[in-house]
XYZ file of C-alpha atoms in Angstrom:
784
model
C -17.008 22.678 30.914
C -13.647 22.110 28.191
C -14.155 23.088 25.181
C -13.916 20.092 23.296
C -10.815 19.921 21.113
C -11.827 19.104 17.686
C -10.052 20.344 14.426
C -9.975 19.159 11.316
C -6.597 19.301 9.714
C -5.523 17.417 13.399
C -4.833 14.658 11.414
C -2.335 16.438 8.736
C -1.024 19.103 11.627
C 3.094 19.295 12.766
C 2.774 21.656 15.567
C -0.528 21.511 17.681
C -0.965 23.600 22.219
C -2.063 20.611 24.399
C -1.933 20.628 28.111
C 1.422 22.656 28.047
C 2.509 20.384 25.531
C 3.590 20.413 21.976
C 2.765 17.690 20.225
C 4.454 17.205 16.796
C 1.645 14.245 14.360
C 2.265 13.055 11.910
C 0.520 8.736 9.795
C 2.244 6.554 7.852
C 0.055 3.771 5.945
C 0.604 0.355 5.731
C -2.249 -1.177 3.158
C -2.340 -3.962 0.224
C -2.155 -1.545 -2.175
C 0.738 0.462 -0.721
C 3.525 -2.219 0.639
C 5.130 -5.161 -1.214
C 4.105 -5.964 -4.064
C 0.753 -3.536 -3.869
C -1.745 -5.685 -4.969
C -2.559 -9.324 -6.790
C -3.432 -7.363 -9.580
C -0.106 -7.184 -12.148
C -0.161 -5.827 -15.213
C 2.909 -3.432 -15.564
C 6.561 -3.988 -15.123
C 9.771 -3.122 -16.622
C 13.790 -4.752 -15.759
C 16.347 -1.976 -13.995
C 19.093 -2.084 -15.300
C 20.490 -3.661 -12.347
C 17.768 -6.168 -13.019
C 15.924 -5.475 -10.022
C 12.428 -5.055 -11.516
C 9.903 -2.353 -11.418
C 6.032 -3.844 -11.254
C 2.796 -2.294 -11.130
C 0.799 -3.807 -9.160
C -2.583 -2.395 -7.857
C -6.198 -4.095 -6.059
C -9.200 -3.766 -7.264
C -12.288 -1.933 -5.052
C -9.858 0.022 -3.025
C -8.476 1.174 -5.740
C -5.544 1.822 -4.351
C -2.165 0.601 -5.779
C 1.297 1.972 -7.871
C 3.873 0.345 -8.644
C 7.271 -0.668 -6.501
C 10.652 -1.967 -7.297
C 12.306 -4.690 -5.562
C 15.571 -6.106 -4.742
C 15.391 -9.157 -4.670
C 18.734 -9.613 -3.143
C 17.683 -7.952 -0.447
C 14.042 -9.375 -0.234
C 12.172 -5.729 -0.038
C 10.003 -3.415 -2.162
C 10.525 -0.214 -2.785
C 6.376 1.438 -2.724
C 5.347 3.913 -4.878
C 1.531 4.202 -4.163
C -0.999 6.376 -4.314
C -1.966 5.819 -1.287
C 1.317 7.978 -0.510
C 1.516 10.277 -3.097
C -1.505 11.071 -4.577
C -0.283 12.185 -7.489
C -0.663 8.490 -8.800
C -4.637 8.967 -8.337
C -7.102 9.495 -6.257
C -9.302 5.845 -5.299
C -12.580 7.293 -4.933
C -11.790 7.720 -9.002
C -11.491 3.355 -10.843
C -8.127 2.484 -12.108
C -6.312 5.783 -11.153
C -3.446 3.603 -9.890
C -3.822 0.502 -12.167
C -1.083 1.009 -14.507
C -0.577 -0.927 -17.584
C 3.240 -0.710 -19.176
C 6.230 1.224 -17.939
C 8.956 2.175 -20.402
C 12.466 4.386 -19.518
C 13.650 7.082 -22.140
C 17.696 7.670 -22.558
C 17.153 9.905 -19.493
C 16.779 6.907 -17.884
C 12.909 8.873 -17.279
C 10.156 6.015 -15.796
C 7.047 6.515 -18.220
C 4.096 4.640 -17.169
C 0.917 3.756 -19.210
C -2.126 4.059 -16.627
C -6.194 3.398 -16.486
C -6.474 7.305 -16.431
C -3.516 9.264 -18.220
C 0.576 9.667 -18.336
C 2.993 9.273 -15.319
C 6.090 10.011 -15.128
C 9.233 8.970 -12.327
C 12.619 9.498 -12.227
C 14.371 7.498 -9.859
C 17.327 9.318 -9.427
C 15.052 11.859 -7.238
C 12.573 9.915 -6.592
C 8.272 10.386 -5.047
C 8.856 14.022 -5.598
C 10.312 13.819 -9.688
C 5.657 12.062 -9.846
C 3.494 14.036 -12.272
C 0.114 12.956 -13.715
C -1.144 14.279 -17.370
C -4.951 13.430 -17.425
C -7.743 14.848 -18.782
C -7.672 17.183 -16.381
C -4.876 18.668 -16.951
C -4.068 17.959 -20.278
C -6.239 16.816 -23.699
C -5.100 13.860 -22.953
C -8.914 12.281 -23.085
C -8.813 10.455 -19.350
C -9.666 7.225 -21.422
C -7.342 3.846 -20.760
C -4.393 3.859 -21.036
C -3.204 1.030 -22.566
C 0.205 0.727 -24.244
C 2.996 4.058 -23.958
C 6.586 4.183 -26.253
C 8.968 6.209 -26.354
C 10.376 7.349 -29.464
C 14.317 8.353 -30.842
C 13.396 12.066 -30.640
C 12.592 12.038 -26.999
C 8.763 12.033 -27.944
C 6.093 9.700 -25.230
C 3.480 8.013 -28.001
C 0.055 6.685 -25.365
C -2.463 4.381 -27.164
C -6.049 5.139 -25.383
C -9.197 2.676 -25.369
C -11.893 4.877 -25.002
C -14.233 3.735 -21.365
C -17.237 5.089 -19.014
C -15.211 7.835 -17.976
C -12.782 9.041 -21.009
C -12.380 8.632 -24.346
C -9.708 7.395 -26.667
C -7.225 7.630 -29.205
C -4.008 8.263 -29.759
C -1.633 10.679 -27.486
C 1.654 12.575 -28.570
C 3.414 14.578 -25.021
C 7.230 15.898 -26.246
C 8.750 16.883 -22.849
C 11.141 19.447 -24.526
C 8.271 20.882 -26.221
C 5.480 20.345 -23.666
C 3.627 20.388 -27.394
C 0.245 17.839 -27.049
C -1.419 16.391 -29.698
C -4.108 14.187 -29.954
C -5.827 11.936 -32.521
C -9.302 10.343 -31.926
C -12.845 9.779 -32.484
C -13.867 12.804 -35.815
C -10.121 13.588 -36.386
C -8.582 14.065 -39.712
C -6.074 16.081 -39.066
C -2.336 14.560 -39.994
C -4.927 12.380 -42.290
C -5.606 10.525 -39.175
C -9.473 7.997 -40.044
C -11.179 9.356 -38.687
C -13.701 6.962 -38.003
C -11.183 5.240 -35.507
C -11.911 6.605 -31.534
C -9.805 4.154 -29.630
C -6.123 2.232 -29.713
C -5.149 -0.722 -27.580
C -1.091 -0.983 -28.626
C 2.034 1.257 -29.837
C 5.473 -0.198 -31.509
C 8.096 2.570 -32.710
C 10.286 1.255 -34.982
C 13.421 3.344 -36.321
C 14.180 4.061 -39.666
C 17.121 2.694 -41.524
C 16.956 6.830 -43.524
C 16.534 8.625 -39.729
C 12.939 8.757 -38.018
C 11.230 6.233 -37.447
C 7.362 4.844 -37.400
C 4.874 3.982 -35.222
C 2.389 1.270 -35.979
C -0.622 1.667 -34.363
C -3.055 -1.228 -33.490
C -7.095 0.872 -33.514
C -9.042 -0.938 -30.764
C -11.325 -4.070 -33.340
C -9.572 -6.243 -35.998
C -7.714 -4.557 -38.844
C -7.435 -1.344 -38.168
C -3.676 -0.950 -38.231
C -2.173 2.445 -38.759
C 1.200 4.006 -39.738
C 2.613 6.786 -38.722
C 5.895 8.183 -40.358
C 7.440 11.041 -38.750
C 9.349 12.110 -41.343
C 5.601 13.139 -43.514
C 3.554 13.161 -40.280
C 1.756 11.817 -42.002
C -0.668 8.823 -40.672
C -1.352 5.118 -43.260
C -3.971 2.828 -42.486
C -2.713 -0.341 -43.639
C -4.705 -2.387 -45.901
C -6.796 -5.737 -45.760
C -8.447 -6.974 -48.617
C -7.901 -10.755 -47.139
C -4.966 -10.486 -49.581
C -1.532 -12.390 -48.383
C 0.827 -10.646 -46.754
C -1.402 -7.996 -45.320
C -0.580 -6.275 -41.679
C -3.589 -6.944 -39.426
C -3.246 -6.632 -36.080
C 0.505 -5.841 -33.265
C 0.784 -8.922 -30.822
C 0.783 -6.760 -27.536
C 2.483 -4.113 -25.694
C 6.097 -4.071 -26.612
C 7.062 -5.327 -30.519
C 9.740 -3.983 -31.804
C 13.350 -5.816 -30.640
C 16.322 -5.069 -29.289
C 17.482 -5.316 -32.928
C 14.490 -2.828 -34.701
C 12.794 -6.106 -35.727
C 9.478 -5.344 -35.176
C 6.700 -7.602 -34.916
C 3.035 -8.756 -36.174
C 0.339 -10.173 -37.320
C -0.171 -11.273 -40.881
C -3.161 -12.641 -43.557
C -1.425 -16.007 -44.859
C -4.778 -17.242 -46.332
C -4.318 -20.251 -44.656
C -4.356 -22.470 -42.429
C -4.093 -20.393 -39.843
C -5.495 -17.493 -41.547
C -3.294 -15.593 -39.722
C 1.181 -15.424 -39.426
C 3.140 -14.144 -36.051
C 5.722 -13.080 -38.678
C 8.839 -9.782 -38.133
C 9.838 -7.707 -39.934
C 13.450 -5.900 -39.630
C 13.919 -2.354 -40.558
C 14.556 -2.495 -43.678
C 11.104 -3.485 -44.596
C 11.844 -7.535 -44.926
C 10.041 -9.694 -43.616
C 10.470 -13.109 -41.715
C 8.806 -15.997 -40.916
C 9.704 -17.624 -38.536
C 8.157 -20.610 -37.274
C 5.265 -20.623 -35.602
C 4.671 -20.529 -31.633
C 2.375 -23.341 -30.523
C -1.447 -21.130 -30.870
C -0.800 -18.185 -33.419
C -4.529 -17.000 -32.931
C -4.462 -13.974 -32.233
C -7.256 -14.270 -29.400
C -4.893 -16.990 -26.928
C -1.078 -13.964 -26.938
C -2.910 -12.830 -23.853
C 1.498 -11.451 -23.468
C 3.469 -10.623 -25.894
C 7.529 -9.208 -25.837
C 10.125 -8.832 -28.553
C 13.392 -8.369 -27.506
C 17.197 -9.714 -28.784
C 17.603 -10.135 -32.907
C 15.149 -11.714 -33.716
C 14.039 -13.314 -30.236
C 9.702 -12.948 -28.423
C 8.400 -14.219 -24.676
C 5.093 -15.019 -25.789
C 2.259 -16.007 -22.536
C -0.402 -18.661 -23.744
C -4.056 -18.097 -22.300
C -3.167 -21.004 -19.939
C -0.501 -19.290 -18.742
C 2.184 -21.776 -19.552
C 5.383 -18.882 -21.110
C 7.181 -19.769 -24.904
C 10.437 -19.228 -25.679
C 10.349 -18.506 -29.006
C 15.457 -18.762 -29.240
C 15.661 -17.314 -32.941
C 15.370 -21.135 -34.020
C 11.628 -22.951 -32.258
C 9.792 -22.372 -29.885
C 10.784 -23.549 -26.036
C 8.026 -24.027 -22.957
C 9.181 -22.322 -20.849
C 6.218 -23.729 -18.066
C 3.273 -22.787 -16.916
C 3.790 -19.380 -14.288
C 0.662 -20.339 -12.459
C -2.236 -21.796 -12.746
C -4.842 -19.830 -14.329
C -6.199 -16.932 -17.167
C -5.417 -13.570 -17.169
C -2.301 -13.249 -18.190
C -1.147 -9.355 -18.836
C 3.101 -8.763 -19.576
C 5.850 -10.692 -19.828
C 10.647 -9.600 -19.780
C 13.165 -11.097 -19.962
C 16.499 -9.877 -17.640
C 19.711 -9.138 -19.848
C 20.756 -12.890 -17.554
C 18.063 -14.659 -19.192
C 15.643 -14.720 -16.544
C 11.389 -14.189 -17.261
C 9.288 -12.168 -14.901
C 5.901 -12.565 -16.217
C 2.199 -10.444 -14.821
C -1.442 -11.031 -14.044
C -4.051 -12.068 -12.255
C -2.445 -13.250 -9.029
C 1.234 -11.995 -9.076
C 4.132 -11.839 -10.719
C 6.655 -14.604 -11.452
C 10.395 -14.843 -11.825
C 12.101 -17.586 -13.663
C 15.532 -18.642 -13.017
C 17.741 -18.803 -15.978
C 19.503 -21.607 -14.663
C 17.527 -24.082 -12.433
C 14.123 -23.454 -15.276
C 12.036 -22.923 -11.384
C 9.152 -20.632 -11.583
C 9.454 -18.287 -7.887
C 5.318 -16.532 -7.008
C 5.258 -13.233 -6.390
C 2.046 -11.630 -4.494
C 0.674 -9.887 -1.187
C 0.869 -12.854 0.923
C 3.969 -13.381 0.396
C 5.546 -9.686 -0.237
C 2.806 -7.423 1.094
C 1.124 -6.297 4.569
C -1.944 -8.530 2.604
C -5.288 -7.414 4.861
C -7.694 -4.272 4.594
C -9.301 -5.504 8.500
C -6.892 -6.798 10.829
C -8.479 -7.953 14.432
C -5.156 -7.682 16.864
C -1.682 -6.651 16.408
C 1.296 -7.219 18.712
C 4.513 -6.118 19.214
C 7.558 -7.981 19.981
C 11.377 -7.048 21.829
C 12.997 -6.416 19.508
C 10.460 -4.123 17.732
C 8.739 -6.208 15.418
C 5.220 -6.548 14.348
C 2.886 -9.147 14.566
C -0.446 -8.984 13.449
C -3.436 -10.965 12.140
C -5.421 -10.681 9.061
C -7.089 -12.145 5.838
C -5.889 -12.470 2.830
C -8.917 -14.122 0.838
C -10.161 -17.911 0.271
C -7.018 -20.814 1.275
C -4.740 -18.102 1.473
C -5.356 -16.247 6.018
C -3.055 -16.707 8.388
C -1.263 -13.344 10.099
C 2.088 -11.912 9.210
C 4.690 -10.142 10.887
C 6.599 -6.605 9.317
C 10.047 -5.759 9.912
C 10.618 -2.958 10.041
C 11.545 -3.796 6.243
C 10.340 -6.766 5.295
C 6.727 -8.700 5.416
C 6.630 -12.008 6.026
C 3.383 -13.688 5.384
C 2.376 -17.219 8.139
C 0.325 -18.490 4.931
C -0.334 -21.446 3.220
C 0.318 -18.860 -0.869
C 4.372 -17.642 1.216
C 5.834 -19.983 -2.266
C 7.940 -20.699 -0.633
C 8.725 -17.298 0.936
C 7.175 -17.365 4.840
C 6.652 -19.378 6.905
C 3.381 -22.447 6.467
C -0.634 -21.980 8.654
C -0.766 -25.782 9.002
C -5.042 -25.049 10.026
C -8.653 -24.972 8.398
C -9.315 -22.230 8.199
C -9.021 -18.246 6.620
C -8.267 -16.398 9.243
C -5.794 -15.250 12.833
C -8.942 -13.996 15.408
C -6.276 -12.898 18.544
C -2.450 -12.559 18.228
C -0.731 -11.651 20.887
C 3.299 -11.817 21.793
C 4.451 -13.732 25.352
C 7.401 -11.708 26.899
C 7.803 -14.248 28.999
C 9.170 -16.507 26.463
C 9.513 -14.576 22.680
C 6.459 -16.712 21.643
C 3.382 -15.695 19.647
C 0.024 -17.211 20.167
C -2.721 -17.506 18.290
C -6.079 -18.049 17.729
C -6.914 -19.410 14.198
C -10.246 -19.451 13.968
C -12.078 -21.700 15.112
C -9.566 -24.487 16.263
C -8.813 -23.179 19.931
C -5.260 -21.463 20.711
C -1.984 -22.213 19.106
C 1.665 -21.344 20.440
C 4.780 -20.354 17.899
C 8.125 -20.527 18.593
C 9.647 -19.348 15.450
C 9.666 -23.420 14.080
C 7.124 -25.118 15.426
C 2.905 -25.096 16.685
C 2.079 -26.345 19.740
C -1.328 -26.226 21.602
C -2.103 -24.977 24.370
C -4.814 -27.488 25.165
C -7.248 -24.602 25.759
C -10.601 -26.564 26.247
C -12.838 -23.627 24.139
C -12.402 -23.133 19.412
C -12.690 -19.390 19.972
C -10.915 -16.310 22.466
C -11.310 -13.059 22.296
C -8.066 -12.350 23.754
C -5.251 -12.833 25.516
C -2.782 -11.179 27.861
C 0.181 -12.052 30.169
C 0.272 -11.123 33.554
C 3.380 -9.645 35.652
C 3.554 -13.431 37.163
C 3.482 -15.638 32.702
C 0.250 -16.356 33.220
C -1.666 -16.508 30.110
C -5.096 -15.171 30.228
C -7.843 -15.841 27.173
C -10.828 -14.221 28.182
C -13.733 -16.184 25.158
C -16.380 -15.104 23.921
C -18.898 -15.838 26.275
C -18.923 -16.553 30.076
C -15.404 -16.956 29.597
C -12.341 -16.164 30.945
C -9.333 -18.900 31.748
C -5.443 -17.952 33.101
C -2.405 -20.582 32.197
C 0.339 -21.590 35.185
C 1.874 -24.877 34.523
C 0.243 -25.846 31.814
C -3.048 -25.884 32.813
C -5.881 -23.837 32.620
C -8.332 -22.502 35.976
C -11.557 -21.271 35.513
C -12.221 -17.652 36.612
C -15.987 -16.875 37.087
C -16.645 -14.268 34.470
C -19.690 -13.088 32.962
C -21.124 -11.665 29.064
C -19.584 -10.886 26.370
C -16.432 -11.441 26.376
C -14.856 -7.901 24.695
C -11.604 -7.278 26.264
C -8.298 -7.793 28.452
C -4.904 -5.772 29.517
C -2.900 -6.812 31.845
C -2.616 -4.365 35.528
C 0.094 -1.930 35.499
C 0.004 -1.915 39.000
C -1.175 -5.317 40.918
C 1.112 -8.239 40.488
C -0.901 -10.978 38.924
C -3.904 -8.882 38.148
C -5.756 -7.946 34.870
C -8.803 -6.564 33.961
C -11.440 -7.722 31.762
C -14.928 -6.309 30.525
C -17.969 -7.899 27.994
C -20.385 -6.673 27.299
C -22.458 -6.533 30.950
C -19.260 -6.760 33.324
C -15.734 -5.227 34.194
C -13.966 -7.374 36.493
C -10.490 -7.141 38.339
C -9.101 -9.784 39.173
C -6.478 -11.942 39.884
C -8.089 -15.152 40.021
C -8.323 -15.119 43.666
C -9.197 -11.504 44.353
C -11.607 -10.030 42.678
C -13.192 -6.349 42.109
C -16.354 -6.559 39.582
C -18.904 -4.106 38.452
C -21.442 -5.359 36.365
C -24.233 -3.016 34.175
C -26.469 -2.204 37.337
C -23.406 -0.387 39.462
C -23.251 2.318 36.794
C -26.532 4.664 37.467
C -26.699 6.512 34.324
C -27.444 3.290 32.612
C -30.742 0.764 31.557
C -29.878 -2.158 32.365
C -32.159 -3.161 29.750
C -30.694 -1.464 26.715
C -27.400 0.057 27.617
C -24.115 -2.369 28.207
C -20.768 -1.743 28.494
C -17.699 -1.642 25.617
C -13.967 -1.985 26.580
C -11.631 -1.701 29.631
C -8.499 0.003 29.754
C -6.855 -0.252 32.890
C -4.700 2.863 34.304
C -2.003 2.947 37.038
C -3.164 2.580 40.454
C -6.078 0.423 40.874
C -7.886 3.197 38.009
C -9.281 2.305 35.588
C -11.658 2.539 32.356
C -14.688 1.691 31.500
C -16.753 2.255 27.374
C -20.631 2.387 27.391
C -22.733 3.124 25.086
C -23.146 6.205 27.595
C -20.397 7.705 27.974
C -16.932 7.339 29.977
C -16.482 5.255 32.944
C -13.733 5.871 35.454
C -13.289 3.497 37.618
C -12.234 3.140 40.453
C -10.259 -0.350 42.040
C -9.785 0.769 45.464
C -13.659 2.202 46.707
C -15.941 1.368 44.160
C -16.231 4.578 42.853
C -16.601 6.076 39.745
C -16.424 9.050 38.222
C -19.038 9.538 34.293
C -18.155 10.926 31.420
C -21.542 12.070 29.178
C -22.917 14.549 26.140
C -24.639 16.171 28.417
C -22.144 16.847 31.863
C -19.254 17.266 29.602
C -17.265 17.942 26.239
C -16.786 14.079 25.285
C -17.370 13.467 21.687
C -20.197 11.490 21.407
C -21.596 9.015 23.842
C -20.448 5.468 23.023
C -17.234 5.087 23.521
C -14.847 2.447 22.991
C -11.863 2.135 25.229
C -8.283 1.892 23.446
C -4.374 2.711 25.526
C -3.579 4.694 27.508
C -0.477 5.863 26.738
C 2.821 7.520 28.173
C 1.724 10.882 28.805
C -1.192 9.499 30.482
C -4.075 10.996 28.113
C -6.939 8.064 26.613
C -7.638 7.334 23.281
C -10.336 5.978 23.045
C -13.299 6.100 19.069
C -16.466 7.284 19.131
C -17.962 5.310 16.663
C -21.826 4.620 16.335
C -22.272 7.719 18.786
C -25.610 9.622 17.477
C -25.056 12.113 19.578
C -22.253 13.320 16.903
C -21.818 13.095 13.017
C -18.001 13.648 13.108
C -15.965 9.811 14.380
C -12.968 9.909 14.956
C -9.041 9.243 16.515
C -9.966 10.809 20.221
C -8.044 11.494 23.408
C -8.675 13.528 27.113
C -5.849 14.045 29.289
C -7.710 14.824 32.459
C -8.885 17.956 31.450
C -9.418 18.451 27.424
C -11.086 15.986 25.294
C -9.872 16.056 22.466
C -10.267 14.310 18.328
C -8.763 13.339 15.140
C -11.776 13.095 13.422
C -12.494 10.695 10.261
C -10.857 11.608 6.701
C -9.991 10.620 3.141
C -6.573 11.252 2.715
C -3.956 12.022 5.069
C -5.474 11.601 8.735
C -6.974 9.197 10.330
C -8.713 6.842 7.383
C -11.498 5.080 8.942
C -13.018 5.268 12.470
C -13.757 2.015 13.400
C -11.164 1.076 15.680
C -10.255 -2.840 15.585
C -7.266 -2.712 17.765
C -5.156 0.061 19.221
C -1.188 -0.432 19.876
C 1.085 1.322 22.152
C 4.865 1.812 20.902
C 7.654 4.383 22.542
C 9.741 5.493 20.392
C 12.790 8.463 21.019
C 10.273 11.868 22.640
C 7.228 10.280 22.028
C 5.132 7.264 20.975
C 3.042 5.520 17.921
C -0.454 4.226 17.896
C -0.571 1.526 15.509
C -4.039 1.342 14.529
C -6.475 -1.219 12.792
C -9.242 0.243 10.791
C -11.950 -0.962 9.273
C -11.815 -1.576 6.038
C -8.505 0.374 5.787
C -5.812 -1.675 6.694
C -2.913 -0.160 9.178
C -2.412 2.913 10.498
C -0.132 4.649 12.305
C 0.177 8.077 14.048
C 2.774 8.977 15.920
C 3.123 11.790 18.530
C 6.473 13.649 19.163
C 5.294 15.822 23.406
C 8.491 16.928 23.558
C 10.751 19.936 21.676
C 9.833 19.877 17.979
C 10.397 22.091 15.055
C 14.356 21.996 16.040
C 16.349 20.709 14.284
C 20.115 18.984 15.682
C 23.675 20.551 14.857
C 25.186 18.784 12.260
C 27.775 17.673 13.940
C 30.945 14.545 13.512
C 28.501 12.128 14.448
C 25.807 10.412 12.238
C 22.630 12.161 12.631
C 19.340 12.396 11.394
C 19.016 16.300 9.865
C 17.682 19.486 7.538
C 19.212 22.272 6.357
C 18.335 24.745 3.672
C 19.937 27.417 0.756
C 19.281 29.015 0.438
C 17.190 30.173 2.991
C 14.919 32.374 2.804
C 14.718 32.153 -0.399
C 12.971 32.612 -4.716
C 12.319 29.878 -6.921
C 13.922 26.776 -5.728
C 16.172 25.672 -2.832
C 18.422 23.078 -2.072
C 17.218 20.659 0.949
C 20.377 19.014 1.636
C 20.297 15.959 4.943
C 21.731 13.632 6.494
C 21.060 9.681 7.973
C 22.622 7.925 9.760
C 21.714 4.637 8.841
C 19.671 3.808 5.374
C 15.509 4.105 5.317
C 12.780 4.314 3.936
C 12.910 8.649 4.705
C 10.736 10.794 4.058
C 10.664 14.816 3.497
C 7.268 16.496 3.600
C 6.891 20.857 3.349
C 4.082 22.089 5.709
C 2.043 24.954 6.161
C 1.374 26.422 8.871
C -1.780 25.306 9.570
C -0.094 21.733 9.775
C -1.547 20.668 4.745
C 1.276 18.771 3.277
C 2.056 21.106 0.198
C 4.478 18.793 -1.109
C 5.404 15.602 -1.092
C 9.630 15.336 -1.441
C 10.868 12.471 -1.179
C 8.995 9.075 0.015
C 11.952 5.646 -0.839
C 14.993 4.772 0.400
C 18.264 6.666 0.952
C 21.599 5.154 1.531
C 23.202 6.773 4.707
C 25.193 9.993 4.603
C 24.200 13.164 2.752
C 21.439 13.312 -0.383
C 19.918 16.644 -1.282
C 16.498 16.805 -2.857
C 15.221 20.296 -4.783
C 11.460 22.248 -3.451
C 10.968 24.428 -6.555
C 8.066 26.357 -4.268
C 5.650 24.719 -5.358
C 2.478 21.764 -4.343
C 1.867 18.481 -5.374
C 0.176 19.911 -8.130
C 2.932 21.866 -9.126
C 1.509 25.787 -8.476
C 3.521 27.709 -6.808
C 3.329 28.524 -2.790
C 2.182 31.681 -1.475
C 4.672 34.106 -0.402
C 5.825 32.874 3.993
C 7.215 30.308 6.782
C 7.198 26.533 5.303
C 8.298 23.779 7.933
C 9.960 21.295 6.866
C 10.370 17.620 7.332
C 12.815 14.332 7.982
C 11.455 10.779 9.065
C 13.197 7.921 8.362
C 13.334 5.023 10.306
C 12.704 5.405 14.439
C 13.975 9.464 14.278
C 11.784 12.388 13.042
C 13.276 16.214 12.787
C 12.395 19.542 10.852
C 13.007 23.396 9.744
C 11.056 26.177 8.323
C 11.719 27.603 5.062
C 10.788 31.139 3.592
C 9.649 31.178 0.806
C 9.355 34.603 -1.110
């Protein structure tokens, strides 16, 4: 009996030796929370100097998200998510990835208000610059940071709202000195009003005489506070129902480019409140009031220019004050709950909220909407995956009521086929939200789909065509070597399509899987809960549950079948794994009683070019360790399910194999966790390609060994998303240094000998690995 290789660290381990071969493993993930717009809930937005926005999105419930830069002229999103960078937030902590505001300091560094603290990001450095401060590593009270502003002296001010997981108040942080200050309920320092325990908004106005005033909107009405940087004292603004008294801020960005501060003042008549602004010299200006000037009807506000402003009301109408009058710029999307609004230098307006974001083109006046349905991987429960010959990935998906369909991923962009693509995608003209089956047909290049309860259709890039399949549901399709399309149905149903005619083949049981035979012409394997069948429509090899002496036909059943070469196939059961020989009708059975197979409930998934069978053991009662398992004919192994950095869920709907240089990728559809991709390299690894005049992916660092920091330079043969990580010799990720878009040529990152939490690493040997596109390489680095 061979020893089971069940290593918990396998999921992140870069170098392992199995069956006299070296294997290198790495993971990447595609979920709603780390692709495209990163969720249908968008709170924060900041427009870069190139006119492209940084948009902060998240997916509630899953607590995945972060922020992404949208490269508009390429329709491409560069993502920074807690799925890939845990420093942004733990998916187990409500609100950890939710970002409410983004501001830029004088050095081009972005500071973000998150629901759990403050996040810092330097766009010039990328992901390795991410730093987070919350209750665990600072005096931040841990509550929901709603607003952030940067003072002329470079210090950071943040308004924090009290929530169940943390207190609120006002935060001041000086990055130059690493000095923190906090004022909350019960505080009296600097004349803070001790009964105010949390804050909602703040804005900073420079004084003509030097210094600045921080305007702080405490939670609740009539709790407006000033902080004077010269006196370092707070003043609670009076409210005695006297006209002109300043009582509240209208939003998060209340100081315009001319240093005017917008605020609500008590008017004493009419609507009682007036939206005015004060100039830097203290003069109040009373402009025409917006159509609805109630503080309760302003959901988003932005001051800009010199006395200009934007407002989104409760019905998502966008209003623009041009210095003379308020202009209606339309409804950015139907419904309420708008969260932010901004404007770029060309006058294009961006609005965000529940349901994504939208841009109003200043030239045309038209709104363009962006959601997960037209920019992201939009489903956490992907049922089926297929590859075309150009390397595109096709997958089923359901983004919610009315917006389901399927999607295509070209390695950079997600293209949606659904009814909410807003012109950036393709239609899905079927009365259902789900697509259950998707398959790329090699003979004609078309995509075959089964919209739930709507039978089989083919998409040729322009139109859908019904395949006249007699049943409304299919459990899987495949094309044989004679270009016939086969479909396995729900129950007692197996058919093939030839010359536009479907022919039925006798088959028993609940349909489970179907696959092309790699050896016999025109032949497929079909599996149900009762029968496994090898057939070409005339020739038939069949085995049923009664043919397996290890199974009780009254209670046991089969799962899936995966063909191997030369007439063999792997058949899963609820009692173990069978290797069936269709040439002579024999089989070999592996169970926990006669082998080291990790469980008895076995679902075969695929055979890879190295000869390994990959399977799932989800639902087994003989083990408490579920995961992605493999068998190489000698040894069994398992990659256990783990929350981050490995297999995200052991219940696997589909696994497809994509061959790459020196190995392969396993594209795994994990229940409730989207798509996980395991890259398996099985040639010589850990040796960097030599530097040459030809474009090549390489790594080098200097000094090596190093003490303090080392510069890691790398060359990319082409533009692309590039990941650089440091591993220890146990295979654990120590530090993520890069994970963003880089242009071709030579670039560099700095490693300061720290881990992802900023702690110094122990002296020793570490592995630095880079991956970009379909290539990767590694070097060893010695830390002293």
